[in-house]
mmCIF file of C-alpha atoms in Angstrom:
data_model
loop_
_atom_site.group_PDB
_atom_site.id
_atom_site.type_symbol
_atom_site.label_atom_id
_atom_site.label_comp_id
_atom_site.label_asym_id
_atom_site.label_seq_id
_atom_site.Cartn_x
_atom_site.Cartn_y
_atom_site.Cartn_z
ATOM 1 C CA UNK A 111 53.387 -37.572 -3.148
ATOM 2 C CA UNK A 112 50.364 -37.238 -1.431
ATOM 3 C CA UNK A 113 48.301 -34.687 -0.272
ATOM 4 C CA UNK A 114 48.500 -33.068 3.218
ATOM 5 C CA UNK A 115 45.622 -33.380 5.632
ATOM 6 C CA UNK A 116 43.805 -30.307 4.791
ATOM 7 C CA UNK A 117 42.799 -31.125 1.314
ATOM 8 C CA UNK A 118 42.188 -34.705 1.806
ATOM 9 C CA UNK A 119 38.978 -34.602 2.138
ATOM 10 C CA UNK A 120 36.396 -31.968 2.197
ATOM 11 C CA UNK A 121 34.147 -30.947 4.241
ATOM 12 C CA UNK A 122 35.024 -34.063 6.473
ATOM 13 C CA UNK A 123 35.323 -31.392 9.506
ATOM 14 C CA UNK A 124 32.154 -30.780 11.373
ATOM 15 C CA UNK A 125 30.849 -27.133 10.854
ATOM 16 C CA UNK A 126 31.814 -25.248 13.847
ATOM 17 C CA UNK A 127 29.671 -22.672 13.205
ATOM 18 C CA UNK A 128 28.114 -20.701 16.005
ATOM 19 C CA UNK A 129 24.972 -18.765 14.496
ATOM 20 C CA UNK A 130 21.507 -19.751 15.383
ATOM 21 C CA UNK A 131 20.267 -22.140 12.493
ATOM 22 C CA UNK A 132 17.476 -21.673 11.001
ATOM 23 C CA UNK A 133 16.089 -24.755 11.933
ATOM 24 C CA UNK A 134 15.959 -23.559 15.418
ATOM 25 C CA UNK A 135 12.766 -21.143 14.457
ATOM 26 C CA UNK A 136 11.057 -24.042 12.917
ATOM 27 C CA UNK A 137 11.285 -25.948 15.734
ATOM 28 C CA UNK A 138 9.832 -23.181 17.776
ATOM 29 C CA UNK A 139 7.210 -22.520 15.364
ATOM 30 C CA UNK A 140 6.685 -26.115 15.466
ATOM 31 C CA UNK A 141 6.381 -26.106 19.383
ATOM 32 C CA UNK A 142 3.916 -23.077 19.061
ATOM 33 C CA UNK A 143 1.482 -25.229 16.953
ATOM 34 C CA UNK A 144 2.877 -24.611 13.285
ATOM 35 C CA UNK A 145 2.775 -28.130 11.576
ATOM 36 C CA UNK A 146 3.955 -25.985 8.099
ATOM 37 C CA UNK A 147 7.183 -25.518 10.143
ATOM 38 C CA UNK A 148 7.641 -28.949 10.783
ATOM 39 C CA UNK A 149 6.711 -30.209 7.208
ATOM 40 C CA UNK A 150 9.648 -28.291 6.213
ATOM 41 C CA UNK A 151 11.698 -29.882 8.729
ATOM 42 C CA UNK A 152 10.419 -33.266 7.434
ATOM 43 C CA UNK A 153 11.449 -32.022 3.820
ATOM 44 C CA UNK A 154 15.020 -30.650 4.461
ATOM 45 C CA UNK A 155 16.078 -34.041 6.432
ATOM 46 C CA UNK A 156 13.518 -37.408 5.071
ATOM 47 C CA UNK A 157 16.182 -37.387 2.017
ATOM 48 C CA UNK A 158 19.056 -37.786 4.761
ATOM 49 C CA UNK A 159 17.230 -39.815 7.587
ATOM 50 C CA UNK A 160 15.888 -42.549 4.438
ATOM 51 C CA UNK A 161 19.645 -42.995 3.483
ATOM 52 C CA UNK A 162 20.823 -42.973 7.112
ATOM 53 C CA UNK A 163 18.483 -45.873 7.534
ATOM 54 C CA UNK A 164 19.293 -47.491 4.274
ATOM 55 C CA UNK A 165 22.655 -47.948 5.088
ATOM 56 C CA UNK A 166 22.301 -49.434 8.220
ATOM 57 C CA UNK A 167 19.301 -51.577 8.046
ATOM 58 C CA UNK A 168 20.160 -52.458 3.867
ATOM 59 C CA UNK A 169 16.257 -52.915 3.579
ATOM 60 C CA UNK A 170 14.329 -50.576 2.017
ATOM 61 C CA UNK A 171 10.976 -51.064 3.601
ATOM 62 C CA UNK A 172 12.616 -51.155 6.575
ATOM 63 C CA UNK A 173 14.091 -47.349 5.293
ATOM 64 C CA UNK A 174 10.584 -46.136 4.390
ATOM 65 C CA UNK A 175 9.021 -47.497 8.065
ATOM 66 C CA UNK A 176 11.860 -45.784 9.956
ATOM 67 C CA UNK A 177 11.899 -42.636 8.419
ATOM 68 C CA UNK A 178 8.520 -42.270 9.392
ATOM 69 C CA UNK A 179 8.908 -43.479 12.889
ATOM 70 C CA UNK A 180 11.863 -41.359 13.216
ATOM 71 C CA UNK A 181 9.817 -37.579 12.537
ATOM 72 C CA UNK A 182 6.711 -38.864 14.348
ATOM 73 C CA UNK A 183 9.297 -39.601 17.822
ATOM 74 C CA UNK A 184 10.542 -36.680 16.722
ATOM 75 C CA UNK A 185 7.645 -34.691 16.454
ATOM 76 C CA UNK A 186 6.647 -36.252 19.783
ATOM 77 C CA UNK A 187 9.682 -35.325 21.965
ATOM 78 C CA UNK A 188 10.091 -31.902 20.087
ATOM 79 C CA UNK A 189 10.478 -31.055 23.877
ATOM 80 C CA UNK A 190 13.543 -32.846 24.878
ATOM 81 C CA UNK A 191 15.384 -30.904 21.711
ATOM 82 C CA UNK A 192 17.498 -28.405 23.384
ATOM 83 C CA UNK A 193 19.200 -27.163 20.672
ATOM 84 C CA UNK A 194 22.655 -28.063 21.723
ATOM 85 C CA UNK A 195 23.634 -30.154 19.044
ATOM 86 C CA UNK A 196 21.872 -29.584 15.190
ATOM 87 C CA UNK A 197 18.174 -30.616 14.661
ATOM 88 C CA UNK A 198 19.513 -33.059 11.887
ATOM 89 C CA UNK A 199 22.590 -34.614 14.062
ATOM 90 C CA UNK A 200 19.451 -35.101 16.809
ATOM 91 C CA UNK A 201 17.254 -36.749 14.136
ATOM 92 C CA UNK A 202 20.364 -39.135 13.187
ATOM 93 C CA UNK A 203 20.447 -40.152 16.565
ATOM 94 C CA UNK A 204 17.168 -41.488 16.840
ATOM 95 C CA UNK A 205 17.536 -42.858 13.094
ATOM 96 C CA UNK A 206 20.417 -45.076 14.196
ATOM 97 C CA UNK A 207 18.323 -46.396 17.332
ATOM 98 C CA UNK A 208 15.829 -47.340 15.471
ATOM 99 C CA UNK A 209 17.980 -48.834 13.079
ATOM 100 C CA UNK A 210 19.651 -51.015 15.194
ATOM 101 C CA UNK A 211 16.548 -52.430 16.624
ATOM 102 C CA UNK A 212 15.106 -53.285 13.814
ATOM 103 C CA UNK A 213 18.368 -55.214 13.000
ATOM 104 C CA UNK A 214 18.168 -56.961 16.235
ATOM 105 C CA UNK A 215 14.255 -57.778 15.370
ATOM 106 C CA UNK A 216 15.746 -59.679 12.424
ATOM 107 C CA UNK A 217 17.390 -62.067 14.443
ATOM 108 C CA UNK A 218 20.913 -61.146 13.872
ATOM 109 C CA UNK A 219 21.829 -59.306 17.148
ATOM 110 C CA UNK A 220 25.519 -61.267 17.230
ATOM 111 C CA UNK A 221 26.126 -59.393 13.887
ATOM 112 C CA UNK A 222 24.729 -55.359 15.434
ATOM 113 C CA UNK A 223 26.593 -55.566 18.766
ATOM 114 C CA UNK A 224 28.347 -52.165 19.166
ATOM 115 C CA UNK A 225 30.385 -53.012 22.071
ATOM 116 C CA UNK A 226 32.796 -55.503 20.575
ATOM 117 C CA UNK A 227 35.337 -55.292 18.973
ATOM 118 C CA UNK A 228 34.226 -58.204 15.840
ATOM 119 C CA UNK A 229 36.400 -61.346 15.564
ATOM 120 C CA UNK A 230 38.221 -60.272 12.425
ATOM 121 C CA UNK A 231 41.674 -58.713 10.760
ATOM 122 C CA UNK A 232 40.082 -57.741 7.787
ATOM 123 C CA UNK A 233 40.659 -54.826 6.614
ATOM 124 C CA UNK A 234 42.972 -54.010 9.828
ATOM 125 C CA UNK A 235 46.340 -54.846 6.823
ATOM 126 C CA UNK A 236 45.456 -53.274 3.139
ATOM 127 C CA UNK A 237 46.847 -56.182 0.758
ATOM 128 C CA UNK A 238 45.392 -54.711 -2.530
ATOM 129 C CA UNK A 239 48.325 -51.776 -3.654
ATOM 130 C CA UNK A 240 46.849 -51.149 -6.702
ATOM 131 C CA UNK A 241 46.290 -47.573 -8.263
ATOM 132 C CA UNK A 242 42.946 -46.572 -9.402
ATOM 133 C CA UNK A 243 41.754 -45.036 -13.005
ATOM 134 C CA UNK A 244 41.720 -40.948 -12.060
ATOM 135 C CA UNK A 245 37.966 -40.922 -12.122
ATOM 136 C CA UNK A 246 37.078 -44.750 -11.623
ATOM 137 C CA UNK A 247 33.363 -43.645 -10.961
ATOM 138 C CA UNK A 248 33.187 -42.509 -14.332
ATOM 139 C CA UNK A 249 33.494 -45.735 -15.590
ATOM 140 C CA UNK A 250 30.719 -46.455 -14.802
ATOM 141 C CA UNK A 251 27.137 -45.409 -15.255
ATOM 142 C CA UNK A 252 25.209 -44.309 -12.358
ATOM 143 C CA UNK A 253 22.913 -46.986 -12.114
ATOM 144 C CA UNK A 254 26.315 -49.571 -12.101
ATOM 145 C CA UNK A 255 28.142 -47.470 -9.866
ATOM 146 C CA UNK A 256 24.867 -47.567 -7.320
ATOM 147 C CA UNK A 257 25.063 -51.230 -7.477
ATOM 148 C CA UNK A 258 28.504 -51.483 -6.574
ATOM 149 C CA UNK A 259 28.571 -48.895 -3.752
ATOM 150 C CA UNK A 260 25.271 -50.867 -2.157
ATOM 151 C CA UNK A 261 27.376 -54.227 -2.407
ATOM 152 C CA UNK A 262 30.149 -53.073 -1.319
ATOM 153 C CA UNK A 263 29.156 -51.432 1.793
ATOM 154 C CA UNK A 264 26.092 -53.950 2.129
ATOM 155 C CA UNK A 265 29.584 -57.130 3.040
ATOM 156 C CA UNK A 266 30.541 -54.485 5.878
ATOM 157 C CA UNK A 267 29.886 -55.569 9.338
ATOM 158 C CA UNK A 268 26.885 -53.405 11.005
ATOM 159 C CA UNK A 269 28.841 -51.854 13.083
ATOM 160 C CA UNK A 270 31.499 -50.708 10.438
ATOM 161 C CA UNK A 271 29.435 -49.692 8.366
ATOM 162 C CA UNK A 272 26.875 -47.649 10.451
ATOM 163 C CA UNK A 273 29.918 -45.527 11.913
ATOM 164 C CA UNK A 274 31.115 -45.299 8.565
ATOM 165 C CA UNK A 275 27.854 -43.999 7.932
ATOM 166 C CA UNK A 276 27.377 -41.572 10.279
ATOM 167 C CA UNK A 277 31.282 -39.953 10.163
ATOM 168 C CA UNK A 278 31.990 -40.160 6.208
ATOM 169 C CA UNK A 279 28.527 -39.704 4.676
ATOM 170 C CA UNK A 280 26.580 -37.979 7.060
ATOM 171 C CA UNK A 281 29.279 -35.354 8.380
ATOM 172 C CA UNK A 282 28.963 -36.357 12.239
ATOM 173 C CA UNK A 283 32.048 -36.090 13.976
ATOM 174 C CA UNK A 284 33.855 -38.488 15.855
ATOM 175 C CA UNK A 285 32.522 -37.873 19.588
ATOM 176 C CA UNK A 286 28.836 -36.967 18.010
ATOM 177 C CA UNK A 287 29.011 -40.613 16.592
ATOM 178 C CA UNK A 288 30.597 -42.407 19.392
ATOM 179 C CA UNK A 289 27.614 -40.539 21.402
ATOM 180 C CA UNK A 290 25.341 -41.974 18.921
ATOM 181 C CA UNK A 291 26.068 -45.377 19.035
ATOM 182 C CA UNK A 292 27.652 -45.334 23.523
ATOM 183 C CA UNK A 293 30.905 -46.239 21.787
ATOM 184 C CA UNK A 294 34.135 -44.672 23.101
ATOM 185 C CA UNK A 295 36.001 -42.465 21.188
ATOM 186 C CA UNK A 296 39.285 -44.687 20.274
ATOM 187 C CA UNK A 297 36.751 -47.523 19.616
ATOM 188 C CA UNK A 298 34.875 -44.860 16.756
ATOM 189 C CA UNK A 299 38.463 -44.614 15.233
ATOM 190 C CA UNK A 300 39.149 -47.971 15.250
ATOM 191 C CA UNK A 301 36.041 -49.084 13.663
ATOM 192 C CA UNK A 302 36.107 -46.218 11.415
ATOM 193 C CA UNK A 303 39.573 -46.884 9.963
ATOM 194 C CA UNK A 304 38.651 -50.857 9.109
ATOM 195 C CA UNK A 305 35.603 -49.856 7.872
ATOM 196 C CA UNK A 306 37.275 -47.272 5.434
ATOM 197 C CA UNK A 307 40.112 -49.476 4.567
ATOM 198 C CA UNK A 308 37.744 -52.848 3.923
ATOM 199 C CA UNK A 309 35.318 -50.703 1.652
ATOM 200 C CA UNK A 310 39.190 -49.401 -0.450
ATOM 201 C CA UNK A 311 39.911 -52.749 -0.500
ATOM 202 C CA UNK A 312 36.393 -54.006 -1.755
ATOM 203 C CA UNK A 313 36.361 -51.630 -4.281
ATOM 204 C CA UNK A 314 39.895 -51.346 -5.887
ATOM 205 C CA UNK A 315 38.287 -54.418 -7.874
ATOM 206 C CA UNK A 316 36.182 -52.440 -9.848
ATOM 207 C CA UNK A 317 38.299 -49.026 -9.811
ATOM 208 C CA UNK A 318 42.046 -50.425 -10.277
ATOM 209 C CA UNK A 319 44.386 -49.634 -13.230
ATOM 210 C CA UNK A 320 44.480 -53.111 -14.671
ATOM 211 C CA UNK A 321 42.739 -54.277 -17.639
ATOM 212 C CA UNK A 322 41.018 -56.794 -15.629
ATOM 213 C CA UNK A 323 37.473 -57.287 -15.325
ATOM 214 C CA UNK A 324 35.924 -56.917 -12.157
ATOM 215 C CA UNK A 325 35.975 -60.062 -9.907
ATOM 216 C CA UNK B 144 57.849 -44.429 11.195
ATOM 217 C CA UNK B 145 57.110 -47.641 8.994
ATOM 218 C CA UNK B 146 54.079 -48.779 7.779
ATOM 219 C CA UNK B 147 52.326 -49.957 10.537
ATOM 220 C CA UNK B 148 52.949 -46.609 13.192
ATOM 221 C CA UNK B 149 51.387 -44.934 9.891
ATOM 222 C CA UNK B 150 48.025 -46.944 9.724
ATOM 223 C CA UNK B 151 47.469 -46.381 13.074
ATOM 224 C CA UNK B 152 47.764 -42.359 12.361
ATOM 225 C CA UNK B 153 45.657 -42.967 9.214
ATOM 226 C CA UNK B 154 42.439 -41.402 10.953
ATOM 227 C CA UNK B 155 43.514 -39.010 12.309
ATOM 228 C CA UNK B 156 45.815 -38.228 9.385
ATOM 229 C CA UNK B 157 42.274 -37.687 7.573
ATOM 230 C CA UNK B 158 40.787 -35.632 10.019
ATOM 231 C CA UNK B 159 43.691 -33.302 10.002
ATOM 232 C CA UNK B 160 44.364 -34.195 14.076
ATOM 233 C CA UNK B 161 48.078 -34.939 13.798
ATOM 234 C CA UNK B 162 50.380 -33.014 15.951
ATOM 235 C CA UNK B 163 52.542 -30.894 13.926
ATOM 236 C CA UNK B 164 56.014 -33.007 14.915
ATOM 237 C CA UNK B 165 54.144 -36.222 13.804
ATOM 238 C CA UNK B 166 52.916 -34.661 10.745
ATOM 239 C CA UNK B 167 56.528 -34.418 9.548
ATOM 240 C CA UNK B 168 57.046 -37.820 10.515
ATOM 241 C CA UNK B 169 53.805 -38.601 8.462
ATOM 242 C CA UNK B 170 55.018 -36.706 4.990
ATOM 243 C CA UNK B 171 58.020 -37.920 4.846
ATOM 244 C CA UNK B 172 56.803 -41.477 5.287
ATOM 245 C CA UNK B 173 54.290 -40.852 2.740
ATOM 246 C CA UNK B 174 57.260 -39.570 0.435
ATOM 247 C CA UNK B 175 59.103 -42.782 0.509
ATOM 248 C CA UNK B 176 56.444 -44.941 0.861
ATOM 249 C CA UNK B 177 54.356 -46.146 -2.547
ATOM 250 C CA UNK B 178 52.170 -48.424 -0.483
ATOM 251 C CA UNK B 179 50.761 -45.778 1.784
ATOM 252 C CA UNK B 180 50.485 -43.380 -0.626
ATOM 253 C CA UNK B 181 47.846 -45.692 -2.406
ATOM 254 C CA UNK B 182 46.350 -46.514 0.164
ATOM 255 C CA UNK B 183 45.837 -42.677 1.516
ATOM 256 C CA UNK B 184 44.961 -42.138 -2.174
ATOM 257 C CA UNK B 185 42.616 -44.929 -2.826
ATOM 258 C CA UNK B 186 40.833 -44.474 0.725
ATOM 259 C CA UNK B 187 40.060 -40.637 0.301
ATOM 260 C CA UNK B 188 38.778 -41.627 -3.678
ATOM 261 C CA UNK B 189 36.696 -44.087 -1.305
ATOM 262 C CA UNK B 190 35.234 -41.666 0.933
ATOM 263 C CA UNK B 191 35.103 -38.976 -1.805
ATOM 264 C CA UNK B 192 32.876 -41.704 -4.303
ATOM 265 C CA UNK B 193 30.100 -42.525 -1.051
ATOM 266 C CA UNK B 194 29.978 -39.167 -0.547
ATOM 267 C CA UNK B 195 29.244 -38.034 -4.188
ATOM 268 C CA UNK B 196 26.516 -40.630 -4.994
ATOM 269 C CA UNK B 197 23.105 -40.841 -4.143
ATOM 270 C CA UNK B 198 23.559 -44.580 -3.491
ATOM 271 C CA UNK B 199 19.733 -45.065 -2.507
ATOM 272 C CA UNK B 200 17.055 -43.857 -4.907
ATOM 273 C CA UNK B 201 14.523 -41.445 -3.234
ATOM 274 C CA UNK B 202 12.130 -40.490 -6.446
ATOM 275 C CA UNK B 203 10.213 -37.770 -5.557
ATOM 276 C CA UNK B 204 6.867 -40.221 -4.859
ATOM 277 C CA UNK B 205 8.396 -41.839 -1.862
ATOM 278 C CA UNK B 206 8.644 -38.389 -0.672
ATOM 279 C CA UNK B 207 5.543 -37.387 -1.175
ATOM 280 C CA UNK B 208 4.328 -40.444 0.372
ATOM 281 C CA UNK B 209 6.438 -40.535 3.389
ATOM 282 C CA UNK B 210 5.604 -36.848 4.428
ATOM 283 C CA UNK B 211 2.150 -37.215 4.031
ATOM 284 C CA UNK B 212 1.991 -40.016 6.149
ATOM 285 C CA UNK B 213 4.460 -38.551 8.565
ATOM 286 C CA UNK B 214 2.095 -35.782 8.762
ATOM 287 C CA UNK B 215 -1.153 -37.252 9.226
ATOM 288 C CA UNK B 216 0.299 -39.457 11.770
ATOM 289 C CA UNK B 217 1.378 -36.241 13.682
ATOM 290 C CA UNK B 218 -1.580 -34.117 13.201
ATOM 291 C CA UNK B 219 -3.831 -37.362 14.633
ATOM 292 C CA UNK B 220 -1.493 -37.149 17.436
ATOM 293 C CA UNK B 221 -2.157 -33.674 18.137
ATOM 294 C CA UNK B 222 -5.894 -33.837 18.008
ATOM 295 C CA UNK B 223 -5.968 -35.859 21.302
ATOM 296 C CA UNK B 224 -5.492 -34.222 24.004
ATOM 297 C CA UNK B 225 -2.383 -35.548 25.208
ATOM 298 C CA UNK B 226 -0.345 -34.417 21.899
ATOM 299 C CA UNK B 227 -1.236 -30.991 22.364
ATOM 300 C CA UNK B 228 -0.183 -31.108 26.015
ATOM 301 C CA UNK B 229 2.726 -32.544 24.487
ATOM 302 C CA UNK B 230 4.114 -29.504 22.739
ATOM 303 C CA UNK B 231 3.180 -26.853 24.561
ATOM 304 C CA UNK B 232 5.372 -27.480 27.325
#
């Protein structure tokens, strides 16, 4: 039997909270000529805004430039933060613009559009029924288990896998993403649910109950 | 509901937005159903696995690297005149 809703998995809820965070006094400090306050800023987030980038772009150069662009915009337009979404979620956003132009730089715009729906069923029908070891990462060692997860996610489609991204690894929630990325709502879902269902799919080779080595 | 009407629900199954008459619809589909339940079981292990693992290495060099240049680059920006107007406003 499965599990109800609530358990599935946590935290995937956006935190509702309602306090002032913290990181709204560093960017005042920041404002008011403190660059200590926004070196912390740059130290809570370059960790999150690196993998952000990594996902999306799968280039690691390309992670290291953006990251940087990404604080200096930041640090730049500190004025058009109004604090009505977090610091990080407004770092994220400029993250996945720059992102996505740096994918279209390479070339490949058919591939980043994120106003179509792509030309494809997979992942729309799960074929692979197959139940995995209890803790398949385990199998693994780290270093194995980080080459799989960049492979697998690195076949996604761009746009599957940056809204996969954004919702399942970096905590965004479904309207802060579709605002992200000027996708509707439904369309968030939609992409959302093939992306998570492709990446089962992908990896149920590598995690399955069979004594069959991985294809 | 059959398999299908269930994959459709499969988001917001995960995101806990099902109305509570679907939801009953939902559990007892999942309760017959092995298929979904692997697949609810498999995709959650999914989530749960990307979530869990620093995928991309970020030794503690690149950091240092990164936020020194990030700084420099702002702190040269605020020595012209136009970056300080910049942030006082």
């Amino acid at each position: 039997m499965a599990t109800l809703p609530s358990t599935i998995v946590e935290p995937l809820l956006p935190d509702t909270e309602t306090e002032v965070h913290p990181d709204v006094d560093l960017v005042a400090r920041t404002r008011a000529g403190d660059n200590s306050a926004y070196e912390q800023l740059v130290k809570q987030y370059e960790r999150q805004i690196f993998r952000t980038a990594n996902h999306i772009t799968q280039n690691r150069e390309d992670a290291e430039d953006i990251t940087q662009d990404v604080f200096f915009k930041a640090f730049q337009k500190l004025d058009q933060f109004k604090g009505d979404s977090k610091f990080s979620t407004w770092l994220v956003r400029i993250a996945v613009n720059e992102s996505l132009m740096r994918l279209r730089k390479r070339k490949t715009s058919k591939t980043v559009s994120m106003d179509q729906d792509l030309q494809t069923d997979e992942g729309s029908i799960p074929r692979d029924f197959a139940e995995w070891r209890p803790n398949p990462e385990q199998i693994y060692s780290q270093s194995e288990l980080g080459d799989i997860l960049r492979k697998t996610i690195a076949g996604l489609p761009p746009g599957f896998r940056t809204v996969f991204t954004l919702r399942d690894i970096e905590n965004l929630s479904t309207e802060e993403t579709a605002e992200a990325l000027k996708l509707s709502v439904p369309a968030v879902k939609s992409r959302l649910l093939r992306a998570r269902l492709q990446l089962r799919e992908r990896l149920s080779r590598y995690f399955r109950q069979k004594n069959e080595a991985p294809k | 509901m059959n398999c299908t009407d269930f994959l459709a629900k499969l988001t917001d199954f995960f995101d806990g937005n099902i109305e509570p008459d679907l939801m009953s619809e939902v559990t007892e589909h999942l309760g017959q159903c092995h298929h979904c339940e692997v697949v609810v079981d498999t995709t959650r292990k999914t989530i749960e696995v990307y979530r869990g693992t620093e995928v991309y290495d970020f030794p503690d060099d690149l950091s240092i690297r990164l936020r020194s240049a990030i700084m420099a680059r702002c702190e040269k920006s605020m020595a012209s005149p136009d970056g300080k107007k910049k942030l006082k406003t």
